[in-house]
PDB file of C-alpha atoms in Angstrom:
ATOM      1  CA  UNK A   1     204.650 151.819 101.082  1.00 45.00           C
ATOM      2  CA  UNK A   2     204.148 148.311  99.641  1.00 45.00           C
ATOM      3  CA  UNK A   3     201.295 149.561  97.437  1.00 46.00           C
ATOM      4  CA  UNK A   4     203.538 152.350  96.157  1.00 44.00           C
ATOM      5  CA  UNK A   5     206.304 149.844  95.373  1.00 46.00           C
ATOM      6  CA  UNK A   6     203.858 147.673  93.447  1.00 45.00           C
ATOM      7  CA  UNK A   7     202.603 150.658  91.451  1.00 44.00           C
ATOM      8  CA  UNK A   8     206.114 151.742  90.576  1.00 44.00           C
ATOM      9  CA  UNK A   9     207.020 148.173  89.610  1.00 44.00           C
ATOM     10  CA  UNK A  10     204.103 147.891  87.190  1.00 42.00           C
ATOM     11  CA  UNK A  11     204.969 151.196  85.551  1.00 41.00           C
ATOM     12  CA  UNK A  12     208.577 150.184  85.172  1.00 41.00           C
ATOM     13  CA  UNK A  13     208.519 146.388  85.180  1.00 43.00           C
ATOM     14  CA  UNK A  14     212.163 146.069  84.327  1.00 39.00           C
ATOM     15  CA  UNK A  15     213.023 147.241  87.832  1.00 39.00           C
ATOM     16  CA  UNK A  16     211.497 144.028  89.212  1.00 47.00           C
ATOM     17  CA  UNK A  17     213.296 141.708  86.838  1.00 46.00           C
ATOM     18  CA  UNK A  18     216.491 139.816  87.423  1.00 46.00           C
ATOM     19  CA  UNK A  19     217.170 139.879  83.706  1.00 47.00           C
ATOM     20  CA  UNK A  20     216.452 142.095  80.727  1.00 41.00           C
ATOM     21  CA  UNK A  21     213.145 143.925  80.455  1.00 39.00           C
ATOM     22  CA  UNK A  22     210.227 142.271  78.725  1.00 39.00           C
ATOM     23  CA  UNK A  23     210.332 142.537  74.955  1.00 35.00           C
ATOM     24  CA  UNK A  24     207.319 143.051  72.681  1.00 34.00           C
ATOM     25  CA  UNK A  25     206.019 139.960  70.955  1.00 38.00           C
ATOM     26  CA  UNK A  26     207.648 140.088  67.537  1.00 35.00           C
ATOM     27  CA  UNK A  27     209.345 137.738  65.076  1.00 33.00           C
ATOM     28  CA  UNK A  28     212.374 136.147  66.694  1.00 36.00           C
ATOM     29  CA  UNK A  29     215.908 135.877  65.481  1.00 37.00           C
ATOM     30  CA  UNK A  30     217.459 132.713  64.155  1.00 39.00           C
ATOM     31  CA  UNK A  31     218.973 130.356  66.683  1.00 57.00           C
ATOM     32  CA  UNK A  32     216.303 131.031  69.309  1.00 74.00           C
ATOM     33  CA  UNK A  33     215.635 128.306  71.870  1.00 84.00           C
ATOM     34  CA  UNK A  34     212.048 129.459  72.395  1.00 93.00           C
ATOM     35  CA  UNK A  35     209.587 126.769  71.292  1.00 90.00           C
ATOM     36  CA  UNK A  36     206.749 129.213  70.607  1.00 92.00           C
ATOM     37  CA  UNK A  37     206.788 132.861  71.551  1.00 92.00           C
ATOM     38  CA  UNK A  38     204.178 134.040  74.091  1.00 94.00           C
ATOM     39  CA  UNK A  39     201.854 131.022  73.910  1.00 95.00           C
ATOM     40  CA  UNK A  40     198.461 131.429  75.546  1.00 96.00           C
ATOM     41  CA  UNK A  41     197.604 128.082  77.106  1.00 97.00           C
ATOM     42  CA  UNK A  42     194.069 127.165  78.111  1.00 97.00           C
ATOM     43  CA  UNK A  43     193.252 126.843  81.824  1.00 97.00           C
ATOM     44  CA  UNK A  44     190.584 124.706  83.511  1.00 97.00           C
ATOM     45  CA  UNK A  45     190.226 127.283  86.303  1.00 96.00           C
ATOM     46  CA  UNK A  46     191.513 130.549  84.815  1.00 95.00           C
ATOM     47  CA  UNK A  47     192.393 133.548  86.936  1.00 96.00           C
ATOM     48  CA  UNK A  48     191.067 136.915  85.783  1.00 94.00           C
ATOM     49  CA  UNK A  49     194.294 138.824  85.342  1.00 94.00           C
ATOM     50  CA  UNK A  50     193.659 142.531  85.891  1.00 87.00           C
ATOM     51  CA  UNK A  51     197.299 143.371  85.208  1.00 84.00           C
ATOM     52  CA  UNK A  52     200.631 141.630  84.683  1.00 92.00           C
ATOM     53  CA  UNK A  53     199.048 138.810  82.661  1.00 96.00           C
ATOM     54  CA  UNK A  54     201.384 135.853  82.039  1.00 97.00           C
ATOM     55  CA  UNK A  55     200.750 135.790  78.284  1.00 95.00           C
ATOM     56  CA  UNK A  56     202.664 139.069  78.049  1.00 95.00           C
ATOM     57  CA  UNK A  57     205.816 137.030  78.676  1.00 97.00           C
ATOM     58  CA  UNK A  58     207.692 135.524  75.752  1.00 97.00           C
ATOM     59  CA  UNK A  59     208.951 132.265  77.268  1.00 98.00           C
ATOM     60  CA  UNK A  60     206.769 129.633  78.952  1.00 98.00           C
ATOM     61  CA  UNK A  61     207.479 126.232  80.453  1.00 98.00           C
ATOM     62  CA  UNK A  62     206.129 123.590  82.818  1.00 98.00           C
ATOM     63  CA  UNK A  63     207.081 121.503  85.849  1.00 98.00           C
ATOM     64  CA  UNK A  64     206.310 117.829  86.273  1.00 98.00           C
ATOM     65  CA  UNK A  65     206.511 114.921  88.695  1.00 98.00           C
ATOM     66  CA  UNK A  66     205.089 111.419  88.982  1.00 97.00           C
ATOM     67  CA  UNK A  67     201.595 112.856  88.568  1.00 96.00           C
ATOM     68  CA  UNK A  68     202.310 113.699  84.915  1.00 96.00           C
ATOM     69  CA  UNK A  69     202.640 110.377  83.103  1.00 92.00           C
ATOM     70  CA  UNK A  70     203.197 109.531  79.453  1.00 90.00           C
ATOM     71  CA  UNK A  71     204.009 113.113  78.462  1.00 97.00           C
ATOM     72  CA  UNK A  72     204.339 113.659  74.727  1.00 98.00           C
ATOM     73  CA  UNK A  73     207.281 116.048  75.018  1.00 98.00           C
ATOM     74  CA  UNK A  74     207.597 116.850  71.282  1.00 98.00           C
ATOM     75  CA  UNK A  75     203.904 117.820  71.251  1.00 98.00           C
ATOM     76  CA  UNK A  76     204.275 119.861  74.434  1.00 98.00           C
ATOM     77  CA  UNK A  77     207.293 121.633  72.998  1.00 98.00           C
ATOM     78  CA  UNK A  78     205.465 122.415  69.753  1.00 97.00           C
ATOM     79  CA  UNK A  79     202.647 123.950  71.809  1.00 97.00           C
ATOM     80  CA  UNK A  80     205.008 126.391  73.522  1.00 97.00           C
ATOM     81  CA  UNK A  81     206.837 124.566  76.336  1.00 98.00           C
ATOM     82  CA  UNK A  82     210.351 126.020  76.194  1.00 98.00           C
ATOM     83  CA  UNK A  83     211.653 124.527  79.466  1.00 98.00           C
ATOM     84  CA  UNK A  84     210.727 122.023  82.179  1.00 98.00           C
ATOM     85  CA  UNK A  85     211.429 121.576  85.867  1.00 99.00           C
ATOM     86  CA  UNK A  86     211.378 117.882  86.803  1.00 98.00           C
ATOM     87  CA  UNK A  87     210.956 116.497  90.307  1.00 98.00           C
ATOM     88  CA  UNK A  88     213.890 114.247  91.095  1.00 98.00           C
ATOM     89  CA  UNK A  89     214.081 113.636  94.821  1.00 98.00           C
ATOM     90  CA  UNK A  90     212.364 114.235  98.150  1.00 98.00           C
ATOM     91  CA  UNK A  91     213.918 114.061 101.575  1.00 96.00           C
ATOM     92  CA  UNK A  92     216.804 111.630 101.883  1.00 97.00           C
ATOM     93  CA  UNK A  93     215.369 108.407 100.511  1.00 97.00           C
ATOM     94  CA  UNK A  94     212.788 109.083  97.789  1.00 97.00           C
ATOM     95  CA  UNK A  95     213.260 109.353  94.029  1.00 98.00           C
ATOM     96  CA  UNK A  96     210.269 110.472  91.975  1.00 98.00           C
ATOM     97  CA  UNK A  97     208.778 107.564  90.036  1.00 98.00           C
ATOM     98  CA  UNK A  98     208.777 109.475  86.742  1.00 98.00           C
ATOM     99  CA  UNK A  99     212.082 111.314  87.041  1.00 98.00           C
ATOM    100  CA  UNK A 100     214.078 109.057  84.715  1.00 98.00           C
ATOM    101  CA  UNK A 101     211.333 109.033  82.073  1.00 98.00           C
ATOM    102  CA  UNK A 102     210.850 112.806  82.126  1.00 98.00           C
ATOM    103  CA  UNK A 103     214.609 113.394  82.157  1.00 98.00           C
ATOM    104  CA  UNK A 104     215.105 111.260  79.044  1.00 98.00           C
ATOM    105  CA  UNK A 105     211.973 112.518  77.313  1.00 98.00           C
ATOM    106  CA  UNK A 106     212.785 116.198  77.627  1.00 98.00           C
ATOM    107  CA  UNK A 107     216.328 115.672  76.402  1.00 97.00           C
ATOM    108  CA  UNK A 108     215.131 113.711  73.375  1.00 97.00           C
ATOM    109  CA  UNK A 109     212.597 116.442  72.550  1.00 97.00           C
ATOM    110  CA  UNK A 110     215.149 119.249  72.941  1.00 96.00           C
ATOM    111  CA  UNK A 111     213.409 120.811  75.953  1.00 98.00           C
ATOM    112  CA  UNK A 112     215.874 122.475  78.374  1.00 98.00           C
ATOM    113  CA  UNK A 113     215.257 121.051  81.856  1.00 98.00           C
ATOM    114  CA  UNK A 114     216.298 121.169  85.469  1.00 98.00           C
ATOM    115  CA  UNK A 115     215.873 118.694  88.320  1.00 98.00           C
ATOM    116  CA  UNK A 116     214.301 119.781  91.580  1.00 99.00           C
ATOM    117  CA  UNK A 117     214.392 118.509  95.156  1.00 98.00           C
ATOM    118  CA  UNK A 118     211.358 118.690  97.452  1.00 98.00           C
ATOM    119  CA  UNK A 119     212.625 119.576 100.920  1.00 98.00           C
ATOM    120  CA  UNK A 120     211.646 117.376 103.895  1.00 97.00           C
ATOM    121  CA  UNK A 121     211.836 119.059 107.285  1.00 97.00           C
ATOM    122  CA  UNK A 122     212.573 115.919 109.291  1.00 96.00           C
ATOM    123  CA  UNK A 123     215.972 115.199 107.717  1.00 97.00           C
ATOM    124  CA  UNK A 124     219.202 117.242 107.828  1.00 98.00           C
ATOM    125  CA  UNK A 125     219.901 119.416 104.808  1.00 98.00           C
ATOM    126  CA  UNK A 126     223.306 117.826 104.200  1.00 98.00           C
ATOM    127  CA  UNK A 127     221.753 114.365 104.007  1.00 98.00           C
ATOM    128  CA  UNK A 128     219.180 115.590 101.501  1.00 98.00           C
ATOM    129  CA  UNK A 129     221.819 117.306  99.374  1.00 98.00           C
ATOM    130  CA  UNK A 130     223.842 114.088  99.220  1.00 98.00           C
ATOM    131  CA  UNK A 131     220.717 112.173  98.165  1.00 98.00           C
ATOM    132  CA  UNK A 132     219.995 114.646  95.373  1.00 98.00           C
ATOM    133  CA  UNK A 133     223.596 114.497  94.154  1.00 98.00           C
ATOM    134  CA  UNK A 134     223.506 110.697  94.212  1.00 98.00           C
ATOM    135  CA  UNK A 135     220.421 110.551  91.989  1.00 98.00           C
ATOM    136  CA  UNK A 136     220.630 113.506  89.598  1.00 98.00           C
ATOM    137  CA  UNK A 137     223.154 113.373  86.736  1.00 97.00           C
ATOM    138  CA  UNK A 138     225.733 116.141  86.566  1.00 97.00           C
ATOM    139  CA  UNK A 139     225.116 117.225  82.987  1.00 96.00           C
ATOM    140  CA  UNK A 140     226.529 120.474  81.674  1.00 94.00           C
ATOM    141  CA  UNK A 141     223.591 120.782  79.284  1.00 95.00           C
ATOM    142  CA  UNK A 142     220.941 120.793  82.023  1.00 98.00           C
ATOM    143  CA  UNK A 143     219.690 123.945  83.747  1.00 98.00           C
ATOM    144  CA  UNK A 144     220.694 124.689  87.366  1.00 98.00           C
ATOM    145  CA  UNK A 145     219.231 122.452  90.082  1.00 98.00           C
ATOM    146  CA  UNK A 146     216.238 123.653  92.073  1.00 99.00           C
ATOM    147  CA  UNK A 147     215.423 123.545  95.790  1.00 99.00           C
ATOM    148  CA  UNK A 148     211.650 123.393  96.376  1.00 98.00           C
ATOM    149  CA  UNK A 149     210.831 125.022  99.731  1.00 98.00           C
ATOM    150  CA  UNK A 150     207.202 124.934 100.856  1.00 97.00           C
ATOM    151  CA  UNK A 151     205.167 123.734 103.801  1.00 97.00           C
ATOM    152  CA  UNK A 152     203.612 120.284 103.403  1.00 92.00           C
ATOM    153  CA  UNK A 153     200.798 119.953 105.950  1.00 90.00           C
ATOM    154  CA  UNK A 154     199.523 116.810 104.200  1.00 89.00           C
ATOM    155  CA  UNK A 155     202.734 114.888 104.901  1.00 90.00           C
ATOM    156  CA  UNK A 156     201.887 111.672 106.785  1.00 91.00           C
ATOM    157  CA  UNK A 157     205.346 111.462 108.348  1.00 92.00           C
ATOM    158  CA  UNK A 158     206.575 115.006 108.988  1.00 93.00           C
ATOM    159  CA  UNK A 159     204.557 118.060 109.981  1.00 90.00           C
ATOM    160  CA  UNK A 160     207.518 119.857 111.554  1.00 94.00           C
ATOM    161  CA  UNK A 161     207.792 123.627 110.959  1.00 96.00           C
ATOM    162  CA  UNK A 162     211.238 124.749 112.139  1.00 97.00           C
ATOM    163  CA  UNK A 163     211.941 128.370 113.109  1.00 98.00           C
ATOM    164  CA  UNK A 164     212.722 130.726 110.235  1.00 98.00           C
ATOM    165  CA  UNK A 165     216.364 130.999 111.259  1.00 98.00           C
ATOM    166  CA  UNK A 166     216.735 127.222 111.129  1.00 98.00           C
ATOM    167  CA  UNK A 167     215.000 127.020 107.761  1.00 98.00           C
ATOM    168  CA  UNK A 168     217.328 129.595 106.210  1.00 98.00           C
ATOM    169  CA  UNK A 169     220.407 127.959 107.733  1.00 98.00           C
ATOM    170  CA  UNK A 170     219.452 124.523 106.383  1.00 98.00           C
ATOM    171  CA  UNK A 171     218.620 125.991 102.984  1.00 98.00           C
ATOM    172  CA  UNK A 172     222.085 127.475 102.760  1.00 98.00           C
ATOM    173  CA  UNK A 173     223.722 124.136 103.606  1.00 98.00           C
ATOM    174  CA  UNK A 174     221.783 122.358 100.858  1.00 98.00           C
ATOM    175  CA  UNK A 175     222.334 125.094  98.275  1.00 98.00           C
ATOM    176  CA  UNK A 176     226.061 125.372  98.884  1.00 98.00           C
ATOM    177  CA  UNK A 177     226.636 121.612  98.687  1.00 98.00           C
ATOM    178  CA  UNK A 178     224.641 121.300  95.463  1.00 98.00           C
ATOM    179  CA  UNK A 179     226.293 124.327  93.862  1.00 98.00           C
ATOM    180  CA  UNK A 180     229.732 122.943  94.657  1.00 98.00           C
ATOM    181  CA  UNK A 181     228.887 119.637  92.976  1.00 98.00           C
ATOM    182  CA  UNK A 182     227.111 120.913  89.849  1.00 98.00           C
ATOM    183  CA  UNK A 183     229.025 124.150  89.413  1.00 97.00           C
ATOM    184  CA  UNK A 184     225.808 126.161  88.962  1.00 98.00           C
ATOM    185  CA  UNK A 185     223.965 128.544  91.265  1.00 98.00           C
ATOM    186  CA  UNK A 186     220.786 126.687  92.315  1.00 98.00           C
ATOM    187  CA  UNK A 187     217.289 128.131  91.926  1.00 98.00           C
ATOM    188  CA  UNK A 188     214.893 128.464  94.876  1.00 99.00           C
ATOM    189  CA  UNK A 189     211.204 127.635  94.367  1.00 99.00           C
ATOM    190  CA  UNK A 190     208.757 128.827  96.986  1.00 98.00           C
ATOM    191  CA  UNK A 191     205.188 129.881  97.729  1.00 98.00           C
ATOM    192  CA  UNK A 192     203.815 133.098  99.225  1.00 98.00           C
ATOM    193  CA  UNK A 193     203.138 131.716 102.721  1.00 98.00           C
ATOM    194  CA  UNK A 194     206.530 130.020 103.008  1.00 98.00           C
ATOM    195  CA  UNK A 195     208.291 133.134 101.696  1.00 98.00           C
ATOM    196  CA  UNK A 196     206.608 135.314 104.307  1.00 98.00           C
ATOM    197  CA  UNK A 197     206.850 132.835 107.219  1.00 98.00           C
ATOM    198  CA  UNK A 198     210.613 132.444 106.766  1.00 98.00           C
ATOM    199  CA  UNK A 199     211.587 136.010 105.849  1.00 98.00           C
ATOM    200  CA  UNK A 200     213.006 134.919 102.516  1.00 98.00           C
ATOM    201  CA  UNK A 201     213.041 138.541 101.378  1.00 97.00           C
ATOM    202  CA  UNK A 202     216.287 138.632 103.363  1.00 97.00           C
ATOM    203  CA  UNK A 203     217.656 135.460 101.735  1.00 98.00           C
ATOM    204  CA  UNK A 204     219.404 136.858  98.682  1.00 96.00           C
ATOM    205  CA  UNK A 205     222.070 135.697  96.284  1.00 97.00           C
ATOM    206  CA  UNK A 206     220.020 133.040  94.493  1.00 98.00           C
ATOM    207  CA  UNK A 207     217.599 133.141  91.548  1.00 98.00           C
ATOM    208  CA  UNK A 208     213.977 132.655  92.592  1.00 98.00           C
ATOM    209  CA  UNK A 209     211.107 130.746  91.006  1.00 98.00           C
ATOM    210  CA  UNK A 210     207.966 132.126  92.652  1.00 98.00           C
ATOM    211  CA  UNK A 211     204.499 130.600  92.816  1.00 98.00           C
ATOM    212  CA  UNK A 212     201.708 133.145  92.441  1.00 98.00           C
ATOM    213  CA  UNK A 213     198.507 131.869  90.850  1.00 97.00           C
ATOM    214  CA  UNK A 214     196.181 134.697  91.925  1.00 96.00           C
ATOM    215  CA  UNK A 215     198.178 137.781  91.053  1.00 96.00           C
ATOM    216  CA  UNK A 216     201.461 138.949  89.571  1.00 97.00           C
ATOM    217  CA  UNK A 217     204.479 138.239  91.812  1.00 98.00           C
ATOM    218  CA  UNK A 218     204.879 141.970  92.429  1.00 96.00           C
ATOM    219  CA  UNK A 219     201.473 141.894  94.116  1.00 96.00           C
ATOM    220  CA  UNK A 220     202.381 138.954  96.353  1.00 97.00           C
ATOM    221  CA  UNK A 221     206.136 139.310  96.933  1.00 98.00           C
ATOM    222  CA  UNK A 222     206.639 143.055  96.540  1.00 96.00           C
ATOM    223  CA  UNK A 223     209.844 144.009  94.779  1.00 96.00           C
ATOM    224  CA  UNK A 224     211.645 140.719  95.434  1.00 97.00           C
ATOM    225  CA  UNK A 225     213.436 139.730  92.195  1.00 98.00           C
ATOM    226  CA  UNK A 226     212.440 136.555  90.389  1.00 98.00           C
ATOM    227  CA  UNK A 227     213.691 134.614  87.392  1.00 98.00           C
ATOM    228  CA  UNK A 228     210.713 132.270  86.946  1.00 98.00           C
ATOM    229  CA  UNK A 229     207.034 132.632  87.842  1.00 98.00           C
ATOM    230  CA  UNK A 230     204.585 129.740  88.275  1.00 98.00           C
ATOM    231  CA  UNK A 231     201.270 131.319  87.324  1.00 98.00           C
ATOM    232  CA  UNK A 232     198.868 128.370  87.302  1.00 98.00           C
ATOM    233  CA  UNK A 233     198.453 124.812  88.500  1.00 98.00           C
ATOM    234  CA  UNK A 234     195.386 124.165  86.368  1.00 98.00           C
ATOM    235  CA  UNK A 235     196.739 124.818  82.895  1.00 98.00           C
ATOM    236  CA  UNK A 236     196.102 122.782  79.779  1.00 98.00           C
ATOM    237  CA  UNK A 237     199.157 121.745  77.753  1.00 98.00           C
ATOM    238  CA  UNK A 238     198.852 119.621  74.602  1.00 98.00           C
ATOM    239  CA  UNK A 239     200.686 116.353  75.113  1.00 97.00           C
ATOM    240  CA  UNK A 240     200.015 116.307  78.878  1.00 97.00           C
ATOM    241  CA  UNK A 241     197.034 114.709  80.613  1.00 96.00           C
ATOM    242  CA  UNK A 242     195.151 116.585  83.331  1.00 94.00           C
ATOM    243  CA  UNK A 243     195.974 119.885  84.983  1.00 96.00           C
ATOM    244  CA  UNK A 244     199.437 121.268  84.318  1.00 98.00           C
ATOM    245  CA  UNK A 245     201.677 123.727  86.130  1.00 98.00           C
ATOM    246  CA  UNK A 246     202.760 126.494  83.783  1.00 98.00           C
ATOM    247  CA  UNK A 247     205.582 128.970  84.322  1.00 98.00           C
ATOM    248  CA  UNK A 248     207.172 131.926  82.586  1.00 98.00           C
ATOM    249  CA  UNK A 249     210.730 133.180  82.386  1.00 98.00           C
ATOM    250  CA  UNK A 250     210.956 136.769  83.604  1.00 98.00           C
ATOM    251  CA  UNK A 251     212.563 138.334  80.587  1.00 97.00           C
ATOM    252  CA  UNK A 252     212.579 138.719  76.846  1.00 97.00           C
ATOM    253  CA  UNK A 253     213.369 136.028  74.308  1.00 97.00           C
ATOM    254  CA  UNK A 254     216.860 137.461  73.915  1.00 97.00           C
ATOM    255  CA  UNK A 255     217.345 137.402  77.683  1.00 97.00           C
ATOM    256  CA  UNK A 256     216.206 133.777  77.793  1.00 98.00           C
ATOM    257  CA  UNK A 257     218.689 132.737  75.123  1.00 97.00           C
ATOM    258  CA  UNK A 258     221.434 134.539  77.025  1.00 97.00           C
ATOM    259  CA  UNK A 259     220.402 132.954  80.345  1.00 98.00           C
ATOM    260  CA  UNK A 260     220.453 129.489  78.791  1.00 97.00           C
ATOM    261  CA  UNK A 261     223.909 130.024  77.307  1.00 96.00           C
ATOM    262  CA  UNK A 262     225.202 131.093  80.705  1.00 96.00           C
ATOM    263  CA  UNK A 263     223.528 128.297  82.696  1.00 97.00           C
ATOM    264  CA  UNK A 264     223.731 125.216  80.478  1.00 94.00           C
ATOM    265  CA  UNK A 265     227.442 124.843  79.997  1.00 80.00           C
TER     266      UNK A 265
END
């Protein structure tokens, strides 16, 4: 049944989108917020896309943390970066070393951006939400906040893996507190293993940003809707040193402009 769903989704991709169907690559209208339509970034370890290739999408962006230093945001934007997700906080006591710099740099370069929180399983969700709120400005012009949910087996201080029911309950606490403060429905970022381990196919009502670097999200997450797709962690973006995460918005250029108007006010 899952194979049939995937086949149907590829033949009618709009059914798997949370927004408008993909639009052909064509000259854009005036007033577009897309930096460069359908850019095709280089990749140091490219995946051989047999179908659902990311360069078929009109709008691309990146995500950054302390590991991306001295980013030339105007250059990155000119190369096709139309949005950025910026790590802000982790747990209940850590602020990313580069958050302030990236936050200022993207704004100055005219790159729409959102702050994200990396969840730590050894602190209560409410405490983490308060920490995020304390450290991330409440700006109407920024995109909705993001909750990054993934296992972190390399953590030196917390290797706890709570039951799925507990994970979903804590997620809801964090998301509701953050939405109340910022007035915007938060985005959930996750990976395939975390999604499956915690039955997130049942956790609806929020836009998803899905990681899938070895296949289209419909191959890895079935028909679960998504708004953003992280398709590589080894991309090459002008203006950024080293490997870069690259993402696409799941919709046409017109849909992107509409989404931004609705979520940055």
